[in-house]
């Protein structure tokens, strides 16, 4: 089997975060094959009864059973910890609050930042582990100044965007053995070991929204976010009505149901207090700079060129960081408050922050 945990000399115990999917199951197998004592840990993030049978999620009832079955197959210890309340408070409620405020959240980052890489980190330490291994597709590379975070070899699976908030102490303790593998190889290892999850479908990005209806989740937590309001242009003229700001994000074109315009209209802003969706032409989406909050820096004394991703599926673009303001070399489109801007030097993750405000290219030209 493949896999290199880069264990420190004398390391004897590995804790593996097991979600019940094929990726973390293979990580557990690789850890076991390394000769170290391996302990699987699963965080229960949903009510067990309500979660049984739910598909397309992680850390639910069925997934807990799958993780336990894999642990039994590998002959390793497996523990389940109830983190439902913590997950609801730090991830689900915050997700709803962000949408209700007109922002576009990324709950996966908040989950990694809190429940997974803070709470699970502490659990691994309490269990006497020498490292915590996860099934994320990202690489940990030891450079001259210590551990660095790099993109995965498989660009279609790379999850570095979602891990920008990882701190240096966390990175020193974490291991990501799948970052150098293709997904097909991971499934092949699972099949070779006759793991029942070898062909299990991947979980959805937003694990607590298995049916894709995130508006329903937000409405259940923050009902006021589902109240209708006006769709207006940049001058404030009412063009139509919407069915709740939770159904709209910056850059969206479909679902506006506004006719009679000469050119297509896009969502260019959301005024949550007034329950207004602001629309305009595509050029109004162009952004020259973005202000970042909670900036996390992993790049050390970096002074060279960098690129930035402002959405998980976006291509990195040339940019420069001045304090907490990110300036794009060319106008960037679809930059939304609530999303993250992740900074790279080639394949290395330098850090990133949360987008709180944008400067339209039109305003920059007029200044």
Coordinates of C-alpha atoms in Angstrom, one line a residue, residues 98-220:
X98 CA -24.4 34.3 7.4
X99 CA -27.2 33.7 4.9
X100 CA -29.6 35.8 6.9
X101 CA -27.1 38.7 6.8
X102 CA -26.8 38.5 3.0
X103 CA -23.4 36.8 2.9
X104 CA -22.4 33.5 1.2
X105 CA -20.9 31.2 3.9
X106 CA -18.6 28.2 3.6
X107 CA -19.5 25.9 6.5
X108 CA -16.9 23.3 5.6
X109 CA -14.1 25.7 6.5
X110 CA -15.8 26.6 9.8
X111 CA -16.2 22.9 10.6
X112 CA -12.5 22.3 9.9
X113 CA -11.5 25.4 11.8
X114 CA -13.5 24.4 14.9
X115 CA -15.0 20.9 15.4
X116 CA -12.5 19.0 13.3
X117 CA -9.1 20.7 13.7
X118 CA -9.6 22.2 17.2
X119 CA -11.8 19.8 19.1
X120 CA -10.6 16.7 17.4
X121 CA -7.0 17.9 17.7
X122 CA -7.5 18.2 21.5
X123 CA -9.1 14.7 21.6
X124 CA -6.1 13.2 19.7
X125 CA -3.7 14.9 22.2
X126 CA -5.8 13.5 25.1
X127 CA -5.5 10.0 23.6
X128 CA -1.7 10.4 23.6
X129 CA -1.4 10.5 19.8
X130 CA 1.8 11.5 18.0
X131 CA -0.3 12.9 15.1
X132 CA -3.8 13.2 13.8
X133 CA -4.4 11.8 10.3
X134 CA -7.4 12.8 8.0
X135 CA -8.7 11.9 4.6
X136 CA -8.3 15.4 3.1
X137 CA -6.8 15.7 -0.3
X138 CA -4.0 18.1 0.5
X139 CA -0.3 17.7 1.0
X140 CA 1.8 18.4 4.0
X141 CA 5.4 19.2 2.9
X142 CA 8.2 19.7 5.4
X143 CA 10.3 22.6 4.2
X144 CA 13.3 24.4 5.5
X145 CA 11.2 26.3 8.1
X146 CA 8.9 23.5 9.0
X147 CA 5.6 22.0 7.8
X148 CA 3.9 23.6 4.8
X149 CA 0.5 23.2 3.3
X150 CA 0.4 22.4 -0.5
X151 CA -2.2 21.5 -3.1
X152 CA -3.1 17.9 -3.7
X153 CA -1.6 16.1 -6.6
X154 CA -5.1 15.4 -8.0
X155 CA -6.4 18.9 -8.9
X156 CA -10.0 17.5 -9.2
X157 CA -9.8 16.5 -5.5
X158 CA -7.7 19.3 -4.1
X159 CA -9.2 20.6 -0.8
X160 CA -6.6 23.2 0.1
X161 CA -9.1 26.0 -0.3
X162 CA -11.1 24.6 2.6
X163 CA -8.1 24.3 4.9
X164 CA -6.6 27.8 4.7
X165 CA -7.5 28.4 8.3
X166 CA -5.3 25.6 9.5
X167 CA -2.8 27.0 12.1
X168 CA 0.9 26.2 12.2
X169 CA 0.6 24.2 15.4
X170 CA -2.2 22.2 13.9
X171 CA -0.2 21.6 10.7
X172 CA 2.7 20.4 12.7
X173 CA 0.5 17.7 14.2
X174 CA -1.7 16.8 11.2
X175 CA -1.0 14.3 8.5
X176 CA -2.7 14.0 5.0
X177 CA -1.6 10.8 3.4
X178 CA -4.0 11.0 0.5
X179 CA -2.7 14.3 -0.9
X180 CA -0.2 12.5 -3.2
X181 CA -2.8 10.0 -4.6
X182 CA -5.4 9.9 -7.2
X183 CA -8.9 9.1 -6.1
X184 CA -8.9 5.9 -8.2
X185 CA -5.9 4.6 -6.3
X186 CA -7.6 5.3 -2.9
X187 CA -10.7 3.2 -4.0
X188 CA -8.4 0.5 -5.3
X189 CA -6.7 0.2 -1.9
X190 CA -10.1 0.0 -0.2
X191 CA -11.1 -2.8 -2.6
X192 CA -7.8 -4.7 -2.1
X193 CA -8.5 -4.7 1.6
X194 CA -12.1 -5.7 1.1
X195 CA -13.5 -2.7 2.9
X196 CA -17.2 -2.4 2.5
X197 CA -16.9 1.3 1.8
X198 CA -14.8 0.9 -1.3
X199 CA -17.6 1.9 -3.7
X200 CA -19.4 4.2 -1.3
X201 CA -20.4 7.5 -2.9
X202 CA -18.5 10.7 -1.8
X203 CA -20.3 12.9 0.8
X204 CA -21.8 16.2 -0.3
X205 CA -19.9 19.4 0.3
X206 CA -22.5 20.6 2.9
X207 CA -23.0 17.5 4.9
X208 CA -25.9 18.8 6.9
X209 CA -27.9 19.6 3.7
X210 CA -28.2 16.1 2.2
X211 CA -31.0 17.1 -0.2
X212 CA -29.2 20.3 -1.4
X213 CA -32.0 22.6 -0.1
X214 CA -29.9 24.9 2.0
X215 CA -32.7 27.5 2.1
X216 CA -34.9 25.1 4.0
X217 CA -32.2 24.6 6.6
X218 CA -31.7 28.4 7.0
X219 CA -35.4 29.0 7.1
X220 CA -35.8 26.5 9.9

